[in-house]
XYZ file of C-alpha atoms in Angstrom:
685
model
C 109.319 145.591 121.694
C 106.473 144.814 119.529
C 106.109 141.578 118.118
C 104.708 140.657 114.493
C 101.171 139.080 114.874
C 100.220 135.957 112.483
C 96.746 135.003 112.570
C 95.435 131.336 111.778
C 91.869 129.639 112.771
C 92.534 127.278 115.233
C 94.006 127.066 118.261
C 95.844 124.122 117.785
C 97.186 125.797 114.591
C 98.483 128.482 116.650
C 100.168 126.026 119.398
C 101.475 124.504 116.566
C 103.011 127.058 114.232
C 104.153 129.689 117.758
C 106.728 127.174 118.587
C 108.835 127.398 115.363
C 108.436 131.553 115.110
C 109.670 132.331 118.417
C 109.208 135.185 121.067
C 108.810 137.968 118.858
C 105.993 136.774 117.694
C 102.071 136.588 118.841
C 99.847 133.688 117.026
C 96.170 134.213 117.256
C 93.215 132.072 116.234
C 89.704 133.886 114.372
C 88.926 130.508 115.350
C 87.445 130.000 111.440
C 85.219 132.419 109.938
C 84.525 136.338 111.197
C 81.767 137.185 108.562
C 79.246 135.511 106.296
C 75.863 136.500 104.715
C 73.124 136.863 106.916
C 71.052 133.569 108.339
C 67.847 135.581 108.765
C 68.117 137.201 105.381
C 68.599 136.094 101.942
C 71.850 138.904 102.211
C 72.577 139.792 98.493
C 71.519 142.881 96.406
C 70.326 141.039 93.610
C 69.766 144.709 91.882
C 73.476 146.111 92.332
C 75.385 142.909 90.630
C 74.816 140.927 93.426
C 76.597 142.128 95.936
C 77.025 140.576 99.074
C 75.847 141.964 103.004
C 78.237 140.802 104.551
C 77.845 140.899 109.241
C 79.877 139.210 111.759
C 78.805 135.888 112.997
C 77.541 136.327 116.479
C 79.653 135.439 118.886
C 83.056 136.592 116.998
C 82.250 139.298 118.307
C 85.004 139.132 121.335
C 87.087 137.122 119.682
C 87.308 140.531 116.948
C 88.240 143.087 120.148
C 90.949 140.504 120.999
C 92.497 140.772 117.174
C 92.235 144.362 117.021
C 93.869 144.855 119.781
C 96.658 142.501 118.760
C 96.848 144.092 115.382
C 96.685 147.829 116.619
C 100.348 146.813 119.262
C 101.347 144.505 116.287
C 104.511 145.789 113.974
C 103.403 143.472 111.552
C 100.329 141.611 110.622
C 100.432 138.529 109.207
C 97.006 136.416 107.741
C 97.845 132.643 107.661
C 94.570 131.265 107.205
C 94.433 127.606 105.809
C 95.966 128.126 101.542
C 92.573 127.427 99.518
C 89.892 129.616 98.311
C 87.873 129.755 102.091
C 91.036 130.722 103.528
C 91.693 133.119 101.128
C 88.321 134.257 102.081
C 89.214 134.716 106.055
C 92.111 136.113 105.120
C 90.063 139.160 103.183
C 87.318 139.353 105.751
C 90.450 139.665 108.795
C 92.457 142.851 106.386
C 88.486 143.744 106.435
C 88.166 144.364 109.711
C 91.852 145.233 110.914
C 91.614 147.679 107.977
C 94.725 146.251 106.462
C 95.408 147.732 103.172
C 94.651 145.562 100.471
C 97.637 146.181 98.553
C 100.046 144.718 101.327
C 101.678 141.979 101.608
C 100.509 140.030 104.267
C 99.112 137.137 103.266
C 101.410 133.733 103.724
C 100.920 130.509 103.202
C 101.794 126.900 104.076
C 101.217 123.483 103.415
C 102.406 121.161 105.840
C 103.225 123.499 109.150
C 107.007 122.710 109.819
C 109.617 125.247 110.374
C 111.218 125.133 107.185
C 107.453 125.772 105.464
C 106.286 128.181 108.162
C 109.723 130.236 108.425
C 109.481 130.319 104.463
C 106.526 131.014 104.601
C 107.358 134.657 106.905
C 109.889 135.277 104.727
C 107.775 135.693 101.789
C 104.567 137.176 102.285
C 102.218 138.087 99.278
C 99.207 140.220 98.590
C 95.796 138.815 99.061
C 94.940 137.006 95.831
C 91.421 138.989 94.570
C 90.757 135.861 92.068
C 90.931 133.586 95.166
C 88.340 135.272 97.181
C 86.341 136.697 94.481
C 85.657 132.477 93.320
C 85.137 131.838 97.038
C 82.200 134.830 96.697
C 80.696 133.150 93.700
C 80.355 129.616 95.220
C 78.770 131.507 98.185
C 76.263 133.394 96.212
C 75.029 131.071 94.111
C 74.336 128.450 96.547
C 72.818 131.643 99.011
C 70.753 132.324 95.681
C 69.603 128.619 94.825
C 69.098 127.652 98.947
C 67.388 130.458 100.270
C 64.833 130.767 97.014
C 64.563 127.236 96.511
C 64.219 125.554 100.481
C 60.883 127.582 101.449
C 59.106 126.493 98.338
C 60.196 123.160 99.415
C 59.298 124.094 102.842
C 55.385 125.886 101.680
C 54.987 122.765 99.205
C 56.125 119.731 100.400
C 57.051 120.005 104.447
C 59.345 121.976 106.778
C 63.233 121.657 107.322
C 63.682 120.771 103.761
C 66.449 122.117 102.124
C 67.960 122.418 98.126
C 71.321 123.142 97.641
C 73.331 123.431 94.059
C 75.762 120.757 94.700
C 73.603 118.458 97.346
C 70.548 118.425 94.926
C 72.708 117.029 92.099
C 74.309 114.095 94.610
C 70.833 113.260 95.677
C 70.060 112.739 92.479
C 72.502 110.334 91.687
C 71.590 108.295 95.032
C 68.206 108.094 93.621
C 68.676 107.607 89.845
C 70.675 104.705 90.815
C 67.757 103.238 93.397
C 66.167 103.393 90.039
C 68.937 101.784 87.687
C 68.675 99.148 90.494
C 64.956 98.407 90.835
C 64.183 98.517 87.288
C 67.055 96.033 87.063
C 66.295 92.748 84.749
C 68.923 89.608 85.550
C 70.017 87.626 83.025
C 71.099 84.320 82.950
C 74.585 83.954 81.674
C 76.707 80.262 82.746
C 80.128 79.109 83.145
C 82.431 75.849 83.248
C 85.378 75.530 85.445
C 87.536 72.788 84.631
C 89.385 71.395 87.680
C 92.639 70.185 86.648
C 96.020 68.363 87.822
C 99.218 66.991 86.182
C 100.266 64.129 88.784
C 98.315 62.583 91.263
C 99.690 64.082 94.196
C 99.955 67.460 92.452
C 97.253 70.256 93.493
C 94.635 70.763 90.997
C 93.812 74.185 89.272
C 91.162 76.005 87.914
C 90.425 76.123 84.178
C 87.783 78.286 82.662
C 86.141 77.993 79.611
C 86.611 79.893 76.952
C 85.445 78.800 73.102
C 86.487 77.317 70.817
C 90.005 77.711 68.387
C 87.541 79.498 66.715
C 86.851 82.453 69.471
C 84.958 83.362 72.460
C 81.576 81.660 73.072
C 79.063 82.928 75.129
C 76.723 80.449 77.617
C 73.574 82.126 77.692
C 71.652 79.101 79.241
C 71.891 75.240 80.380
C 70.991 73.635 76.764
C 74.165 75.032 75.935
C 75.781 74.032 78.913
C 74.879 70.459 78.674
C 75.624 70.314 75.121
C 79.623 71.115 75.746
C 79.331 69.132 78.730
C 78.482 66.113 76.868
C 80.747 66.732 73.872
C 84.098 67.115 76.619
C 86.466 63.966 76.671
C 88.799 63.366 79.765
C 91.430 64.258 76.966
C 92.956 67.706 78.641
C 96.007 69.008 76.427
C 97.989 72.024 77.658
C 98.467 73.669 74.080
C 100.128 77.107 74.416
C 102.170 78.343 77.939
C 102.796 81.919 78.530
C 105.254 82.461 80.966
C 106.050 86.273 81.327
C 106.581 89.310 84.004
C 103.628 91.623 85.025
C 105.040 94.948 87.042
C 102.281 96.448 89.314
C 102.581 100.175 90.184
C 102.130 101.855 93.600
C 98.673 104.126 93.929
C 99.638 108.244 93.478
C 99.933 109.722 96.781
C 96.099 110.496 98.398
C 94.163 113.573 97.689
C 91.054 114.063 99.730
C 88.836 112.446 97.804
C 90.808 109.211 97.746
C 91.669 109.604 101.377
C 88.092 109.584 102.330
C 87.583 106.815 100.148
C 90.251 104.589 101.230
C 88.954 105.250 104.911
C 85.868 104.368 104.031
C 87.135 101.139 103.186
C 89.981 99.884 105.351
C 89.310 101.679 108.716
C 85.527 102.487 108.331
C 85.608 105.979 108.563
C 82.531 108.838 107.042
C 84.240 111.283 104.723
C 83.249 113.619 108.168
C 85.395 111.643 110.118
C 88.404 111.420 108.300
C 88.548 115.487 107.977
C 88.232 115.775 111.301
C 90.782 113.397 111.943
C 93.018 115.194 109.120
C 92.486 118.505 110.464
C 93.895 117.344 113.766
C 96.815 115.849 112.371
C 97.366 118.607 109.844
C 97.136 121.371 112.813
C 99.053 119.517 115.042
C 99.507 117.106 117.685
C 101.556 116.819 121.185
C 104.007 114.377 120.340
C 106.240 112.754 123.463
C 109.623 115.186 123.774
C 108.806 116.559 120.589
C 105.810 119.135 121.560
C 103.232 119.812 119.153
C 103.816 118.732 115.366
C 101.442 118.959 112.442
C 102.434 115.086 110.930
C 100.316 116.268 107.893
C 100.638 118.915 104.669
C 96.973 120.358 103.699
C 94.394 117.934 104.084
C 91.779 119.805 101.065
C 93.939 119.276 97.647
C 92.873 117.256 94.437
C 96.682 117.860 93.524
C 99.034 114.191 93.317
C 102.234 116.569 93.429
C 105.172 116.148 95.975
C 107.675 118.823 96.475
C 111.789 117.567 95.742
C 112.604 117.840 99.123
C 109.920 115.604 100.631
C 110.606 113.160 97.597
C 114.202 113.244 98.661
C 113.351 112.266 102.284
C 111.232 109.576 101.162
C 114.144 108.745 99.233
C 116.515 107.764 102.291
C 114.073 106.551 104.218
C 113.537 103.426 101.935
C 117.591 103.660 101.420
C 117.720 102.832 104.813
C 115.169 101.208 105.572
C 114.762 99.022 102.615
C 117.577 99.137 100.587
C 118.387 100.400 96.960
C 116.285 98.050 94.806
C 113.149 99.338 96.556
C 113.840 103.085 95.964
C 112.133 104.549 92.657
C 114.001 107.898 92.293
C 111.769 109.057 89.512
C 107.901 108.494 90.852
C 105.785 111.278 89.578
C 102.116 111.248 89.214
C 99.708 113.512 87.609
C 96.522 113.520 87.831
C 94.072 113.039 85.299
C 92.151 115.968 84.280
C 91.253 119.105 84.100
C 90.372 122.028 87.574
C 94.171 120.689 89.487
C 94.713 122.805 92.392
C 98.094 122.119 91.755
C 100.092 124.506 94.005
C 98.758 122.377 96.955
C 100.682 118.947 97.714
C 99.557 115.360 97.477
C 98.603 114.407 101.554
C 101.573 113.230 102.495
C 103.469 113.079 106.188
C 105.819 116.173 106.691
C 108.673 114.195 108.635
C 108.742 110.501 107.176
C 110.718 109.631 109.717
C 107.637 109.624 112.216
C 107.289 106.255 111.206
C 103.277 105.490 113.168
C 104.554 103.327 115.453
C 106.936 105.394 116.866
C 104.644 107.971 118.110
C 101.552 105.417 118.476
C 101.529 106.129 122.342
C 100.967 110.200 121.668
C 97.912 109.713 119.505
C 94.720 108.759 119.770
C 93.689 104.883 117.699
C 91.324 107.346 115.158
C 94.480 109.594 114.679
C 97.563 106.386 114.900
C 94.913 104.760 111.657
C 94.829 107.254 109.882
C 98.147 108.249 109.813
C 99.315 105.068 108.837
C 97.506 104.571 106.350
C 98.386 108.464 104.938
C 102.347 107.881 105.975
C 102.245 104.113 104.557
C 100.704 105.220 101.280
C 102.921 108.378 100.581
C 105.937 105.807 100.987
C 104.294 102.897 98.619
C 104.109 106.233 96.090
C 107.607 106.540 96.241
C 109.131 102.466 95.941
C 109.266 100.597 93.227
C 107.142 98.710 91.333
C 106.188 95.068 92.094
C 106.964 91.897 89.872
C 104.705 89.126 89.185
C 105.679 85.894 87.757
C 102.543 84.758 85.679
C 101.871 82.104 83.276
C 99.089 82.345 81.030
C 97.463 78.540 79.732
C 95.335 77.777 76.799
C 93.630 74.134 77.064
C 92.547 71.476 74.225
C 89.773 69.672 74.762
C 88.408 68.218 71.279
C 87.764 71.493 69.659
C 87.148 73.099 73.350
C 89.795 75.905 74.635
C 89.810 76.853 78.585
C 92.557 79.028 80.060
C 93.548 79.167 83.176
C 96.147 82.010 84.881
C 98.073 82.203 87.524
C 100.944 84.280 89.367
C 103.587 84.871 92.098
C 105.247 87.782 93.457
C 108.799 87.731 92.433
C 109.845 90.866 94.032
C 106.934 92.408 96.387
C 108.661 96.050 95.755
C 105.985 98.882 98.042
C 103.670 96.031 98.775
C 106.277 95.148 101.268
C 104.713 99.017 102.921
C 101.428 99.648 101.378
C 99.258 97.164 98.924
C 95.098 95.727 99.424
C 95.312 92.529 100.741
C 92.338 91.592 98.642
C 93.731 91.819 95.839
C 97.151 90.636 96.934
C 95.296 87.668 97.864
C 93.435 86.738 93.858
C 97.270 87.363 92.152
C 99.209 85.635 94.440
C 98.394 82.193 92.686
C 100.448 80.325 90.727
C 99.935 77.713 88.274
C 102.226 74.048 88.724
C 104.655 74.210 85.763
C 103.557 73.147 82.481
C 104.703 72.684 78.930
C 102.680 72.540 75.597
C 101.430 68.896 74.743
C 101.327 67.789 78.865
C 97.939 65.712 79.406
C 95.784 66.605 82.101
C 93.436 64.673 84.512
C 89.614 65.928 85.252
C 89.458 66.425 88.770
C 86.161 67.876 88.848
C 83.919 69.817 86.387
C 81.590 72.375 87.439
C 78.823 74.189 85.464
C 77.548 76.757 87.380
C 74.575 79.018 86.253
C 74.735 83.055 86.888
C 72.956 86.203 87.112
C 73.798 89.386 85.917
C 73.755 91.785 89.210
C 72.269 95.040 89.631
C 74.520 97.984 90.361
C 76.085 98.446 93.074
C 74.239 101.574 95.624
C 76.675 103.769 96.172
C 78.306 103.852 99.795
C 80.069 107.365 100.941
C 83.499 106.505 99.411
C 82.066 105.344 95.935
C 79.878 108.768 95.506
C 82.657 110.969 96.313
C 84.746 109.027 93.527
C 81.403 109.727 91.005
C 81.611 113.408 92.309
C 85.338 113.925 92.041
C 85.255 112.045 88.104
C 81.924 114.213 87.100
C 83.889 116.782 88.738
C 80.973 118.222 90.942
C 81.651 119.783 94.250
C 85.295 120.362 95.144
C 87.671 118.829 97.685
C 85.973 120.517 101.025
C 82.530 119.619 100.074
C 82.388 116.470 100.271
C 82.134 115.527 103.568
C 79.460 117.919 104.364
C 77.046 117.238 100.918
C 77.187 113.813 102.827
C 76.246 114.986 106.306
C 73.347 116.682 104.846
C 71.890 114.496 102.742
C 71.738 112.005 106.156
C 70.374 114.783 107.929
C 68.080 116.135 105.808
C 66.332 112.474 105.669
C 66.933 112.417 101.986
C 69.010 109.497 102.079
C 69.243 106.968 104.986
C 72.527 104.547 105.633
C 72.281 100.706 105.477
C 75.042 99.248 106.529
C 77.285 101.540 104.827
C 75.140 101.638 101.731
C 73.324 104.963 101.079
C 69.346 104.415 100.045
C 67.398 107.108 99.211
C 63.943 108.154 101.274
C 60.763 107.992 99.885
C 61.557 111.798 100.561
C 64.896 111.789 98.831
C 62.730 110.634 95.915
C 59.980 113.340 96.196
C 62.480 116.158 96.456
C 64.264 114.916 93.090
C 61.326 114.739 91.260
C 60.279 117.741 92.375
C 63.898 119.689 91.306
C 63.934 117.837 87.627
C 60.492 119.087 86.562
C 61.352 122.681 87.381
C 65.002 123.606 88.183
C 66.289 120.736 85.877
C 69.557 122.919 85.189
C 70.270 122.309 89.316
C 69.924 118.575 89.206
C 71.687 117.995 86.088
C 75.258 116.324 85.976
C 77.197 118.430 83.319
C 75.314 121.857 84.159
C 77.017 121.481 87.807
C 80.176 120.426 86.347
C 80.265 123.949 83.942
C 79.250 125.594 86.719
C 82.908 124.413 88.976
C 84.405 125.383 85.590
C 83.380 128.647 85.500
C 84.685 129.297 89.470
C 87.774 127.768 87.955
C 87.768 130.289 85.477
C 87.221 132.998 88.400
C 89.828 131.815 90.351
C 91.817 132.430 87.227
C 91.075 135.845 86.693
C 89.472 134.629 83.360
C 85.832 135.515 84.055
C 84.534 138.480 86.761
C 82.122 136.835 89.403
C 79.389 138.761 88.735
C 79.110 137.811 84.932
C 78.976 134.349 86.328
C 76.820 135.124 88.787
C 74.496 137.255 86.516
C 74.571 134.895 83.892
C 73.203 132.042 86.203
C 70.247 133.890 88.002
C 68.600 134.910 85.067
C 67.630 131.294 84.177
C 67.115 130.078 87.641
C 64.988 133.387 88.245
C 62.327 132.304 85.321
C 62.681 128.475 86.702
C 61.502 130.050 90.266
C 58.748 132.274 89.130
C 57.540 129.347 86.835
C 57.551 126.677 90.699
C 55.716 129.417 92.486
C 52.943 129.394 90.332
C 53.092 125.488 89.120
C 54.376 123.922 92.169
C 51.392 121.241 93.964
C 51.374 120.570 97.261
C 52.801 117.672 98.223
C 51.801 115.166 101.267
C 53.851 112.771 102.168
C 52.362 110.234 104.815
C 54.165 108.757 107.539
C 54.501 104.887 107.474
C 52.370 103.878 110.234
C 53.684 100.689 112.509
C 51.948 97.973 114.441
C 54.080 99.452 117.987
C 51.359 101.620 120.045
C 51.892 104.575 121.898
C 51.813 104.168 125.723
C 50.553 107.696 126.420
C 47.450 107.751 123.609
C 46.765 104.456 122.229
C 47.184 105.152 119.106
C 49.933 103.432 116.102
C 52.820 104.997 116.230
C 54.747 106.355 112.775
C 58.246 106.224 111.770
C 60.051 109.451 111.340
C 63.082 110.618 109.750
C 65.330 112.705 111.805
C 68.923 113.817 111.391
C 70.607 110.765 113.002
C 68.196 108.166 111.050
C 64.253 106.913 111.964
C 62.224 107.097 115.021
C 59.075 106.389 116.148
C 56.757 109.547 116.903
C 53.047 109.531 117.844
C 51.249 110.843 114.919
C 49.235 112.718 117.897
C 51.648 115.671 117.667
C 50.767 118.424 118.834
C 48.826 116.872 121.539
C 51.098 114.280 122.389
C 54.505 114.848 122.217
C 55.587 110.752 122.620
C 59.095 109.865 120.250
C 61.093 106.546 120.543
C 64.595 105.053 119.321
C 63.335 102.645 116.070
C 65.673 100.038 116.683
C 66.502 97.332 113.281
C 66.215 93.808 114.203
C 69.179 91.570 112.160
C 67.299 89.107 112.263
C 68.946 86.801 115.237
C 67.837 86.025 118.675
C 69.133 86.780 121.875
C 71.107 82.777 122.842
C 70.093 83.873 127.378
C 66.300 85.247 126.677
C 65.448 84.324 123.008
C 64.418 87.936 123.008
C 65.502 89.991 119.240
C 68.944 91.192 119.045
C 69.153 95.050 117.412
C 71.074 97.835 116.604
C 72.081 100.378 118.918
C 74.453 103.674 118.774
C 76.340 104.231 121.706
C 76.500 107.940 123.720
C 79.957 108.453 120.873
C 77.603 107.051 117.941
C 79.116 103.965 118.120
C 77.367 101.002 116.517
C 76.701 98.330 118.968
C 74.277 94.822 119.303
C 71.842 94.477 121.755
C 69.306 92.114 123.046
C 65.916 94.036 123.077
C 65.610 93.028 126.652
C 69.577 94.220 127.495
C 68.451 96.577 130.637
C 67.397 92.238 132.741
C 70.140 89.787 130.090
C 72.673 92.290 129.388
C 73.958 90.478 126.138
C 75.665 92.670 123.527
C 77.785 92.459 121.058
C 80.558 95.437 119.972
C 80.536 93.168 116.387
C 77.740 92.093 114.758
C 76.627 88.515 115.454
C 75.262 85.867 113.249
C 72.482 82.882 113.586
C 75.586 80.311 113.766
C 76.982 79.263 117.108
C 80.745 78.709 117.925
C 81.810 74.683 117.332
C 83.973 75.281 120.594
C 81.975 76.933 123.150
C 78.651 77.086 121.740
C 78.436 81.025 121.656
C 76.946 83.204 118.772
C 79.728 83.644 116.216
C 79.995 86.978 114.949
C 81.030 88.869 111.774
C 83.830 92.010 111.189
C 85.391 93.398 108.354
C 89.236 94.385 108.176
C 90.783 95.681 105.248
C 88.224 95.258 103.511
C 87.395 91.345 103.950
C 85.033 89.636 106.429
C 86.025 87.457 109.247
C 83.847 85.424 111.469
C 85.113 84.398 114.958
C 83.216 83.469 118.453
C 82.153 86.070 120.385
C 83.997 84.105 123.335
C 86.260 82.569 122.598
C 89.796 82.567 120.653
C 87.411 80.195 117.442
C 87.747 81.996 113.322
C 86.328 80.086 110.726
């Protein structure tokens, strides 16, 4: 009996799907893309309406031959690539190579790898959506035109190995512009006055902040302003207004790609690249004891917060069983603000809500468990009731001056029984003592404080992704590769979690601003994304969009080729001598960050790692503690003489010792909060 052939991208996805389809189906993997533009040339015929010249990707020949052989013997072929533009393009290439009629209903689509989803998809095949294919093709051609025309110029005028990209160049500019804001920032002085008050002798004091006078708010700009007020204050603090109420805190919506990457960065310390890699594993299927291979989450490249009725119902029933009716919210709905939302997708959620992370912890790798728990908890919380707080807001009068105090306390946990930001929760859960209008309060301490405005923070991976999303730049699938490219090209380095532009990043950005202002213009790039969306919707033709872009771009390219001057980038010299030739070694940037190299290259090819010091001395031998990386890329801290003394830490040590045992203290972050503890005993500061 002839079998139907189902083609997916990866073997793990094939394995999970096969268990739901049975013996009448054969499931094979294409191992991702099988055709692409050639690497050695532009691969686009500009004179023929930008016609792309696709070739078979090197190494994919045997896979294609196997797929052709299986297709010849199959009664029916289903193309089950990912449910997005890129997946649609892969199906189109497969159809072309396997001689499948473009009008044949061969494409199946699902957003979760479950039995119902797979079997429903098989029952409802559709034609390949050429609008989706054209949108992907337009993006690929745009990126190729930009990259393959500007990159050689950068190689020639600045240094080899550089690249420019339609989206990566904007991301680099954002990071560079933020750094300039920080450099140009001029702090401004301001002051605050806090009064720590109490009602009765044994009662705990609470903080009331200076607001102004009965006539309105007063800004405290210098010490003189503060001293005048402090001198004028008396010991008589009287409660004037007490406002008691209830505050509702709603749960966050379930994850989309960008929010998942942001939260995984903040709470788990994952890079965007790592988050997407683990999410892909959870989506395609993981071996669960007693169950076989299961797809644990829905498709992880999405910008929609929509949830299917079936998933809502399952979550509602689970919450009823586990927490009770008051915790369940049958009307939980979320809508993504802004345009360009692919609402055919769902939010990222667990495929089986009953698969509690703790139930399957033993079947998951530690990082898989952490991300799955984050996704599972966030989704479940999104379907639960709001949290309720009792609140109190108080105005306190001293002569004509007004101080304000506020407090809140959890009345009903709601969704916070499952998922919350601990830091935010801690700040909110502080109630004032019972106060009434006319109460006299006693002063424990009056604390005037000087402050200075702070410069904007450098981007982290999480905040850069948030910025790109808010400005409409890129798509869910592009954020992780963009950041990886910036680091690999040496345009940006990581300092702790912060993204800091290098001199090279500034130089390339300045060149792009001068000669290709549209390419690094945020609004222009966002408009290009909108045009790609219009191609997907069938409103615009892809070749017209490319033609409109290319006319202006080609003019800029000609000017750049004529006017761009050579730029010399001098390497930063160190006082570290090359042990082979005696020259002072210089700092270079590679895909894994800084390293030391001999400036005598190519005569002397000596290189060595450049270790960053953290300002802490080794307690054993007095050497410097430096940052190192394990073979798997995990950061650790070790003595520069660690081969002799053996001192190392997984958590970052600080220059303080434990009062109990004398060992160095270390700092670590848990759920966004810093914890200082002993590296040797159970002491926690």
